[in-house]
Coordinates of C-alpha atoms in Angstrom, one line a residue:
Chain A
M31 CA 75.7 90.8 118.3
K32 CA 77.8 91.1 121.5
H33 CA 78.5 87.4 120.9
L34 CA 79.9 88.0 117.5
Q35 CA 82.1 90.7 119.1
V36 CA 83.4 88.3 121.9
F37 CA 83.8 85.6 119.2
H38 CA 86.0 87.9 117.1
R39 CA 88.0 88.8 120.3
T40 CA 88.6 85.2 121.2
F41 CA 91.0 85.0 118.2
F42 CA 93.3 87.4 120.1
I43 CA 93.0 85.8 123.6
Q44 CA 96.7 85.0 123.5
A45 CA 97.9 88.0 121.9
I46 CA 99.6 89.1 125.2
W47 CA 100.5 85.8 126.4
T48 CA 103.0 86.0 129.5
Y49 CA 104.3 83.2 131.7
E50 CA 103.2 85.0 134.9
K51 CA 99.5 85.6 133.8
M52 CA 99.1 83.3 130.7
L53 CA 95.8 84.0 129.2
S54 CA 94.3 86.4 131.8
I55 CA 94.7 89.7 129.9
G56 CA 93.3 88.2 126.9
F57 CA 90.4 86.5 128.8
A58 CA 89.4 89.9 130.3
Y59 CA 89.7 91.5 126.7
C60 CA 87.2 88.9 125.6
L61 CA 84.9 89.6 128.5
A62 CA 84.8 93.3 128.0
P63 CA 81.9 93.6 125.4
L64 CA 79.6 91.2 127.2
A65 CA 80.4 92.9 130.6
E66 CA 79.5 96.2 129.3
K67 CA 76.2 94.8 128.0
L68 CA 75.3 92.7 131.4
F69 CA 76.1 95.3 134.0
P70 CA 74.3 98.7 133.7
E71 CA 76.8 100.6 136.0
P72 CA 80.3 101.4 134.5
E73 CA 81.7 100.6 137.9
Q74 CA 80.0 97.2 138.0
W75 CA 81.5 96.1 134.7
K76 CA 85.0 97.5 135.6
K77 CA 85.0 95.8 138.8
F78 CA 83.8 92.6 137.1
L79 CA 86.8 92.8 134.5
R80 CA 89.4 93.5 137.2
K81 CA 88.1 90.5 139.1
N82 CA 89.0 88.3 136.0
L83 CA 92.5 89.6 135.7
D84 CA 93.9 86.8 137.9
F85 CA 96.1 84.0 136.4
F86 CA 94.2 82.1 133.9
N87 CA 95.1 79.4 131.5
T88 CA 93.2 77.0 129.1
H89 CA 93.1 75.8 125.6
P90 CA 92.4 79.0 123.5
Y91 CA 89.7 77.3 121.3
M92 CA 88.0 76.2 124.5
A93 CA 88.1 79.5 126.4
G94 CA 84.5 80.6 124.9
W95 CA 82.8 78.1 127.0
I96 CA 84.1 79.8 130.3
I97 CA 83.7 83.3 129.0
G98 CA 80.0 82.6 128.3
S99 CA 79.2 80.7 131.6
I100 CA 81.1 83.2 133.7
C101 CA 79.0 86.0 132.3
K102 CA 75.7 84.2 132.7
I103 CA 76.5 83.4 136.3
E104 CA 77.5 86.9 137.2
Q105 CA 74.5 88.1 135.4
D106 CA 72.2 85.9 137.4
A107 CA 73.9 86.8 140.7
T108 CA 73.4 90.5 139.9
I109 CA 69.8 89.9 139.2
S110 CA 68.9 87.8 142.1
G111 CA 71.4 89.4 144.7
D112 CA 72.9 86.0 145.6
A113 CA 76.7 85.7 146.3
V114 CA 78.2 83.2 143.9
Q115 CA 81.7 81.9 143.3
P116 CA 82.4 81.8 139.7
D117 CA 86.0 81.6 140.5
R118 CA 85.8 78.0 141.5
L119 CA 84.0 77.1 138.3
K120 CA 86.6 79.3 136.3
K121 CA 89.5 77.5 137.8
R122 CA 88.1 73.9 137.5
M123 CA 86.8 74.4 134.0
S124 CA 90.0 76.0 132.7
E125 CA 91.8 72.8 133.8
I126 CA 89.3 70.4 132.3
L127 CA 89.0 72.4 129.1
G128 CA 92.8 72.9 128.8
G129 CA 93.2 69.1 128.9
I130 CA 90.2 68.4 126.5
G131 CA 91.4 71.0 124.2
D132 CA 95.1 69.7 124.1
N133 CA 93.9 66.2 123.5
L134 CA 91.3 67.0 120.9
F135 CA 93.0 69.7 118.9
W136 CA 96.6 69.4 119.5
N137 CA 97.2 65.7 119.9
S138 CA 94.4 64.2 117.6
L139 CA 92.7 66.5 115.2
K140 CA 95.8 68.5 114.1
P141 CA 98.0 65.7 113.5
A142 CA 95.1 63.9 111.5
T143 CA 94.0 66.8 109.5
A144 CA 97.6 67.8 108.7
F145 CA 98.3 64.1 107.5
L146 CA 95.3 64.4 105.5
G147 CA 96.4 67.6 104.0
V148 CA 99.9 66.3 103.2
I149 CA 98.6 63.3 101.4
T150 CA 96.0 65.1 99.4
A151 CA 98.9 67.6 98.6
L152 CA 101.3 65.0 97.2
S153 CA 98.5 63.9 94.7
F154 CA 96.0 66.8 94.1
E155 CA 98.4 69.8 95.2
F156 CA 96.5 72.8 96.5
W157 CA 93.4 70.6 97.4
G158 CA 95.7 69.4 100.2
V159 CA 95.9 73.0 101.8
V160 CA 92.0 73.2 101.4
A161 CA 91.6 69.9 102.9
F162 CA 93.8 70.7 105.8
L163 CA 92.3 74.1 106.4
T164 CA 88.6 73.0 106.2
T165 CA 88.7 69.8 108.3
F166 CA 90.9 71.5 111.1
N167 CA 88.8 74.9 111.1
I168 CA 85.3 73.6 111.1
P169 CA 85.5 72.0 114.6
H170 CA 87.7 74.8 115.8
F171 CA 85.3 77.7 114.7
Y172 CA 82.5 75.6 116.1
H173 CA 84.0 75.4 119.7
R174 CA 84.9 79.1 119.6
F175 CA 81.4 80.2 118.6
A176 CA 79.2 77.6 120.3
G177 CA 81.3 77.9 123.4
I178 CA 80.3 81.4 124.1
S179 CA 76.5 81.0 123.1
K180 CA 76.0 77.5 124.8
G181 CA 78.1 78.6 127.9
Y182 CA 76.0 81.8 128.2
R183 CA 72.9 79.6 127.9
L184 CA 74.0 77.1 130.4
G185 CA 76.1 78.9 133.1
F186 CA 77.0 76.4 135.8
E187 CA 75.5 73.5 133.6
I188 CA 78.3 73.5 131.3
T189 CA 80.2 71.1 133.7
K190 CA 77.6 68.4 132.7
I191 CA 78.1 68.6 129.0
L192 CA 81.8 69.2 129.0
S193 CA 83.1 65.9 130.5
P194 CA 86.4 64.6 129.3
K195 CA 84.6 61.2 128.7
R196 CA 82.4 62.6 126.1
F197 CA 85.3 63.9 124.2
D198 CA 87.3 60.7 124.6
T199 CA 84.8 59.0 122.2
I200 CA 85.5 61.6 119.6
I201 CA 89.3 61.3 120.1
K202 CA 89.1 57.6 119.7
R203 CA 87.2 57.9 116.5
I204 CA 89.7 60.5 115.0
S205 CA 92.4 58.1 116.1
I206 CA 90.9 55.3 114.2
A207 CA 90.4 57.3 111.1
S208 CA 94.1 58.3 111.5
S209 CA 95.2 54.7 111.4
V210 CA 93.1 53.9 108.4
L211 CA 94.3 57.0 106.4
F212 CA 98.1 56.1 107.5
G213 CA 97.8 52.5 106.3
G214 CA 96.1 53.5 102.9
A215 CA 98.6 56.7 102.4
C216 CA 101.6 54.2 102.9
A217 CA 100.3 51.9 100.4
I218 CA 99.6 54.7 97.9
L219 CA 102.9 56.5 98.6
L220 CA 104.8 53.5 97.6
Q221 CA 103.4 53.9 94.2
N222 CA 104.3 57.5 94.0
N223 CA 106.8 59.1 91.7
M224 CA 109.0 60.1 94.6
M225 CA 109.4 56.5 95.5
D226 CA 110.3 55.1 92.0
N227 CA 113.4 53.0 93.0
L228 CA 114.2 50.7 95.8
Q229 CA 116.6 53.0 97.3
S230 CA 114.0 55.7 97.7
K231 CA 111.6 53.1 99.4
L232 CA 114.6 52.0 101.5
I233 CA 115.4 55.6 102.8
F234 CA 111.8 56.2 103.4
F235 CA 111.5 53.2 105.6
I236 CA 114.7 54.4 107.5
G237 CA 113.2 57.8 107.9
L238 CA 109.9 56.2 109.3
M239 CA 111.9 54.2 111.9
A240 CA 114.0 57.2 112.8
G241 CA 111.1 59.4 113.1
Y242 CA 109.2 57.1 115.3
I243 CA 112.1 56.3 117.5
A244 CA 113.1 60.0 117.9
L245 CA 109.7 60.9 119.1
A246 CA 109.6 58.0 121.5
K247 CA 113.1 59.0 122.9
H248 CA 112.1 62.8 123.0
I249 CA 114.7 63.8 120.5
S250 CA 113.8 67.2 118.9
M251 CA 112.8 67.2 115.3
Q252 CA 115.4 69.9 114.6
R253 CA 118.2 67.8 115.8
L254 CA 117.0 64.6 113.9
I255 CA 116.5 66.4 110.6
T256 CA 119.8 68.4 111.1
V257 CA 121.7 65.0 111.8
A258 CA 119.9 63.1 109.0
L259 CA 120.3 65.6 106.3
S260 CA 123.9 66.5 107.3
A261 CA 124.8 62.8 107.1
L262 CA 123.1 62.4 103.5
L263 CA 125.0 65.5 102.5
L264 CA 128.3 64.5 103.7
Y265 CA 128.0 61.0 102.3
G266 CA 126.8 62.3 98.8
L267 CA 130.1 64.5 99.0
L268 CA 132.2 61.7 99.7
L269 CA 130.7 59.9 96.5
V270 CA 131.6 62.8 94.2
Chain B
M277 CA 111.9 90.9 93.7
E278 CA 112.1 93.4 96.5
T279 CA 108.3 93.5 96.5
Q280 CA 108.0 89.9 96.7
I281 CA 110.6 89.6 99.6
F282 CA 108.6 92.4 101.4
L283 CA 105.4 90.3 101.0
C284 CA 107.2 87.2 102.3
C285 CA 108.2 89.4 105.3
I286 CA 104.5 90.2 105.9
L287 CA 103.8 86.6 105.4
G288 CA 106.4 85.9 108.1
G289 CA 104.6 88.3 110.6
I290 CA 101.3 86.7 109.9
V291 CA 102.9 83.3 110.5
C292 CA 104.3 84.3 113.7
A293 CA 101.1 85.8 115.0
D294 CA 99.0 82.8 113.8
S295 CA 101.3 80.3 115.6
E296 CA 100.3 82.0 119.1
A297 CA 99.1 85.5 119.3
A298 CA 96.3 85.5 117.2
W299 CA 93.8 83.4 115.0
Q300 CA 95.6 80.1 115.3
V301 CA 93.8 79.0 112.0
M302 CA 96.8 77.0 111.0
I303 CA 98.0 79.6 108.3
S304 CA 101.4 79.2 110.2
Q305 CA 101.7 75.4 109.3
P306 CA 104.4 74.8 106.8
L307 CA 102.0 73.2 104.5
V308 CA 100.0 76.3 104.0
A309 CA 102.7 79.0 104.7
C310 CA 105.2 77.4 102.3
A311 CA 102.4 77.2 99.7
L312 CA 101.7 80.9 100.2
A313 CA 105.6 81.8 99.9
G314 CA 105.4 79.6 96.5
I315 CA 102.7 81.7 95.3
I316 CA 104.3 85.0 96.1
L317 CA 107.8 84.0 94.7
G318 CA 106.3 82.6 91.6
N319 CA 106.3 78.7 92.0
P320 CA 103.4 77.6 93.9
G321 CA 104.0 73.9 93.2
L322 CA 107.6 73.8 94.6
G323 CA 106.5 75.8 97.8
L324 CA 103.5 73.5 98.3
M325 CA 105.8 70.3 97.9
T326 CA 108.3 71.9 100.4
G327 CA 105.7 72.5 102.8
A328 CA 104.2 69.2 102.6
L329 CA 107.4 67.5 103.3
L330 CA 108.3 69.9 106.2
Q331 CA 104.7 69.6 107.7
L332 CA 104.9 66.1 109.3
P333 CA 108.0 66.1 111.2
F334 CA 107.0 69.1 113.3
L335 CA 103.7 67.6 114.2
S336 CA 104.8 66.7 117.7
E337 CA 105.6 70.3 118.6
V338 CA 102.3 71.5 120.1
P339 CA 102.1 74.9 122.1
A340 CA 100.2 73.0 125.1
G341 CA 100.1 74.8 128.3
G342 CA 102.5 77.5 127.1
A343 CA 105.3 74.9 126.5
K344 CA 108.5 76.4 125.1
I345 CA 108.6 74.9 121.4
S346 CA 110.8 75.9 118.8
E347 CA 110.0 78.4 116.0
S348 CA 109.9 75.8 113.3
Q349 CA 107.1 77.6 111.2
L350 CA 109.2 80.6 110.6
G351 CA 112.1 78.4 109.9
C352 CA 110.1 76.3 107.4
L353 CA 109.0 79.4 105.8
V354 CA 112.5 80.9 105.1
A355 CA 113.6 77.4 104.0
A356 CA 110.8 77.4 101.4
M357 CA 111.7 81.0 100.5
L358 CA 115.2 80.0 99.6
I359 CA 114.3 76.9 97.7
V360 CA 111.8 78.6 95.5
S361 CA 113.7 81.9 95.0
N362 CA 116.9 80.1 94.0
H363 CA 115.2 77.1 92.1
N364 CA 115.7 78.6 88.6
A365 CA 119.3 80.2 89.2
Y366 CA 120.8 76.7 90.2
H367 CA 119.1 74.1 88.3
N368 CA 122.0 71.6 88.4
F369 CA 122.1 72.1 92.3
N370 CA 118.5 71.9 92.9
N371 CA 118.4 68.8 95.5
Q372 CA 121.5 70.2 97.3
L373 CA 119.9 73.7 97.5
W374 CA 116.9 71.8 99.0
I375 CA 118.9 70.2 101.8
I376 CA 121.0 73.2 102.6
S377 CA 117.9 75.4 102.7
V378 CA 116.2 72.8 105.0
L379 CA 119.2 72.6 107.2
Y380 CA 119.2 76.4 107.5
G381 CA 115.5 76.2 108.4
A382 CA 116.3 73.7 111.2
L383 CA 118.8 76.0 112.5
L384 CA 116.6 79.1 112.5
S385 CA 114.1 77.0 114.4
R386 CA 116.5 76.6 117.3
V387 CA 117.5 80.3 117.2
G388 CA 113.8 81.4 117.1
A389 CA 112.8 79.6 120.4
P390 CA 114.8 82.0 122.7
M391 CA 113.8 84.9 120.8
R392 CA 110.0 83.9 121.3
N393 CA 110.8 83.6 125.1
Q394 CA 112.1 87.2 125.1
L395 CA 108.8 88.3 123.3
R396 CA 106.9 86.9 126.2
K397 CA 109.0 88.6 128.7
I398 CA 108.5 91.9 126.8
N399 CA 104.8 91.5 126.9
F400 CA 105.1 91.1 130.8
R401 CA 107.1 94.3 131.1
F402 CA 104.6 96.2 129.0
I403 CA 101.8 94.8 131.3
Q404 CA 103.7 96.1 134.4
R405 CA 104.3 99.5 132.7
F406 CA 100.4 99.8 132.2
P407 CA 98.9 98.3 135.1
L408 CA 95.2 97.4 135.0
T409 CA 94.2 97.3 138.6
D410 CA 94.1 101.0 139.5
T411 CA 92.7 102.3 136.1
R412 CA 89.3 103.6 135.3
K413 CA 90.0 103.1 131.6
I414 CA 90.4 99.3 132.0
S415 CA 88.6 98.5 128.7
Q416 CA 90.9 100.8 126.7
R417 CA 93.9 99.4 128.5
L418 CA 93.0 95.9 127.8
T419 CA 92.7 96.8 123.9
L420 CA 96.1 98.6 124.0
L421 CA 97.8 95.6 125.8
T422 CA 96.2 93.2 123.2
L423 CA 97.3 95.4 120.2
F424 CA 100.7 95.8 121.6
G425 CA 101.2 91.9 121.9
L426 CA 99.9 91.3 118.4
S427 CA 102.0 94.1 117.1
M428 CA 105.1 92.6 118.6
S429 CA 104.4 89.2 117.2
L430 CA 103.9 90.6 113.7
L431 CA 107.0 92.5 114.1
F432 CA 108.8 89.6 115.3
G433 CA 108.0 87.5 112.4
F434 CA 108.5 90.2 109.9
M435 CA 112.1 90.9 111.1
F436 CA 112.9 87.4 111.4
V437 CA 112.2 86.7 107.7
L438 CA 113.9 90.0 106.8
I439 CA 117.2 89.0 108.4
A440 CA 117.1 85.4 108.0
F441 CA 116.4 85.3 104.2
P442 CA 119.3 87.3 102.9
I443 CA 121.8 85.5 105.1
G444 CA 120.5 82.2 103.8
N445 CA 120.6 83.4 100.3
L446 CA 124.4 84.4 100.9
L447 CA 125.1 81.0 102.2
V448 CA 123.4 79.4 99.1
Q449 CA 125.4 81.5 96.8
L450 CA 128.6 80.6 98.8
I451 CA 128.0 76.9 98.5
A452 CA 126.8 76.9 94.9
K453 CA 130.3 78.5 94.2
L454 CA 131.9 75.2 95.4
N455 CA 130.4 73.5 92.3
I456 CA 129.4 70.0 93.8
S457 CA 126.5 69.3 91.6
N458 CA 127.8 65.7 90.6
A459 CA 126.1 64.2 93.6
D460 CA 122.8 66.1 93.1
R461 CA 120.9 63.0 91.9
F462 CA 121.9 61.2 95.1
F463 CA 120.6 64.2 97.1
A464 CA 117.1 63.6 95.8
L465 CA 116.9 60.9 98.5
A466 CA 116.5 63.7 101.1
K467 CA 112.8 64.0 100.2
P468 CA 111.7 60.5 100.8
L469 CA 113.9 60.5 104.0
L470 CA 112.2 63.6 105.2
L471 CA 108.7 62.2 104.2
G472 CA 109.7 58.9 106.0
I473 CA 110.4 60.8 109.3
G474 CA 107.2 62.6 109.1
F475 CA 105.4 59.3 108.6
G476 CA 107.3 58.0 111.7
V477 CA 106.2 60.9 113.8
F478 CA 102.7 60.5 112.7
L479 CA 102.7 56.8 113.4
K480 CA 104.1 57.4 116.9
I481 CA 101.4 59.9 117.7
I482 CA 98.7 57.6 116.7
A483 CA 100.5 54.3 117.8
T484 CA 98.7 52.1 120.2
G485 CA 98.6 48.2 119.7
K486 CA 95.1 48.2 118.1
R487 CA 95.8 51.4 115.8
I488 CA 98.9 49.8 114.3
T489 CA 96.9 46.6 113.5
I490 CA 94.2 48.9 111.8
A491 CA 97.0 50.6 109.9
L492 CA 98.6 47.3 108.7
A493 CA 95.1 45.8 107.9
T494 CA 94.5 49.1 105.6
F495 CA 98.0 49.0 104.1
A496 CA 97.5 45.4 103.1
L497 CA 94.0 45.9 101.6
T498 CA 95.0 49.0 99.8
T499 CA 98.1 47.4 98.3
T500 CA 96.1 44.4 97.2
A501 CA 93.5 46.7 95.6
I502 CA 96.4 48.5 93.8
V503 CA 98.0 45.4 92.6
L504 CA 94.7 43.8 91.4
F505 CA 93.2 47.0 89.7

């Protein structure tokens, strides 16, 4: 039951995000229900929460792994009376999971699922939204929930199952699927109503090259869109 | 119309919160947010199409490690609202309306970024005002701080749309008075152009030597299949 409460709270882990503390307040907010359950004395769990208010940053979807494992480690230490250092695990895992989360969700899954959504939306309208939200959120919800329960079960052992190498395979597969999707989508799109003449096809290709080069040269998309659309607008007005 | 605008402002709050402070279930993405704006304003198809075209160019913007990124989601939402709400009033002017709204949305994205920065600073000031280290009510304080952060985000999105939409509407009405609808067919090219930019961004994200080969092979195979069947 407490796991569900923590799962619910992880959705607000970034609510009070600051440059100075990053996710630390949200992290302690998520720990609170488990801490109250794990430590019998109120002073104990309050001390535990205060200890976890230092700087903390990781990928928000992956934070559950650390929340679960930290609680397990602290609980075991309280029972056995041993002195443990969960801070080192917290610091190390937050860096590793931050990298994994950014690569898996922001750099691979989000572009792939958004592209799938857009392509589906161009042909099947609202099914595109459904496709995007479903394909993105199933792994997202899985990591949020499984992170807490598996992290709590495994404690220190999470370092063994959360190696970046394991996720590299998944990222590689998503990347291959994205390439197949891209090739297929380009072929289908060129037959679409929006591309019914040579002029449209040509301008699509110019846009494609511009988007590719702009990202390679780190030009912001706002700037590119502003320049491209303003140029089109001015050229059109000159034609009148 | 006022009720619809009010609902869109609430949607703005949700979009702003979803993009960083809460949930992050991708409701804030242009594909979803613009479609929802379309539903609220009575033209779901147009809202969805606008969102689909605006989704891909902004794929490269990710909030990794608290990076300072633009407020593109709210900009896209306001652009979609302008397009959908003015669509029927200016039917000779639709493509031009589309370009002007997207340009306005892009401008808003730039303005929104420093405002988001301020929001993060306000959060920090609030934390300093309610310190957590010396308190016995730490659990309640954590909830209070989280609720504050969430409320600020919702309020920021709400106010952003509430202010940006009427200004955009005025701008559209002003430009419509110039009566330059002759070139409207030419302006239809903005859509393939924006879609092309989005495809270019996606290609760059997935691009390595092997992946481009796979993409080209799939393109050739699909084209052959379309031509044959």
